[in-house]
Amino acid sequence: MTTTASDVTFRPLAGPEELGLFQQLSYVLDHEVEDDLATGRRRPAWMWVALRGERVLARLSWWTPPDHEAPFLLDFLDVDDSLPPAERHAVGVELLETATAAVIPRGAPRPEYGRFTPGDWREDAHAREVVETRMDIVAATGGELLVERLRLEWRPGTPVPEPSTRLVFRPATDREELLSLMELVLEGTLDEHSRTELRTMTPRASAELMYDEEFATYRTPREWWRIAELPDGGGPVGFVVPARNNYHPIIAYIGVLPAHRGHGHIDDILAEGTRVLAAQDVPRIRAATDFGNVPMAKAFARAGYATFGCAINMVWPGEG
């Protein structure tokens, strides 16, 4: 599908051979796109450009996990920042609306929009303009800010915490055990994505969605997933899911059961997850947590994880 407004053409890529055209504009995820196309995480029909002649004025792309058939996340939305502000806003809005109408079925919810940002983007005038330009485009189409997140990283050479003397760890036995613990951990959660889900679904349904859409896609051993327990049969305290996603080793999820919060167990559980991945000689470990989840952010800092950036997540409420 190709549409034209004035002298600007809006269309999807014809195929992977147009990757160079798409990358006339730049973003921190550019280096991943070629492999994403090869593995089906992106598709040319989901990658759109706004063109004036051969010049790319704006671009966007949706992404999806392996083996998924529908777009899952809008993670590219760029405009040529040398354009006058009013023009780049108008072109960005029209590209987003045109591509969405062509790619997302009528009545289906729009996938969330996510963008990685520098940690100091509000203090840096140029970075702030770049981020706010994209956010304004999404807002003009009905999107709203859901949450801002810290992006965290542990690097080799950072001391690995000693094993816990208060807890014992074992692999998760099966899906059902982990789902049961996830369901409990969701009580009082400070994670905004989970809190949003819990407004419309049960904790069990939220846990199943997270497991099936995230945990089930990891190709790394399930034996890495650790249940933390009190010694001598004292029962579970929490759990951690160390894994590797399509791009990095990660702490995918970590939680302490409500009955055991406030006793510092999060440090022992995070340390165990970090040790599991560090033992694999990984080049880095990535993690993320909401700005509002101050206890978790402090736990990551104590474990030697440094903040290297942030992420903005926006949604279109009430659609679908």
Coordinates of C-alpha atoms in Angstrom, one line a residue, residues 15 19 86 98 103 105 112-113 129 142 148 162 169 176 178 221 237 241 245 269 301 304 317:
G15 CA 11.8 -5.9 0.9
L19 CA 17.2 -1.6 4.5
A86 CA 5.6 21.8 12.4
T98 CA -1.4 5.7 7.6
V103 CA -1.0 -2.9 9.4
P105 CA -6.6 -4.6 11.9
E112 CA 2.6 -0.2 22.8
Y113 CA 5.2 2.3 21.7
E129 CA 13.7 17.8 21.7
G142 CA -4.3 9.4 21.1
E148 CA 9.3 5.6 32.2
E162 CA 28.5 -13.9 47.8
F169 CA 18.0 -21.9 45.9
E176 CA 2.7 -24.3 37.2
L178 CA 6.3 -20.5 38.7
P221 CA 18.0 -23.4 30.1
V237 CA 10.4 -16.5 49.6
V241 CA 14.4 -15.6 36.1
N245 CA 16.5 -12.8 25.2
I269 CA 17.6 -13.3 45.2
A301 CA 22.4 -0.4 42.5
G304 CA 26.5 -3.3 41.1
P317 CA -5.9 3.6 26.0

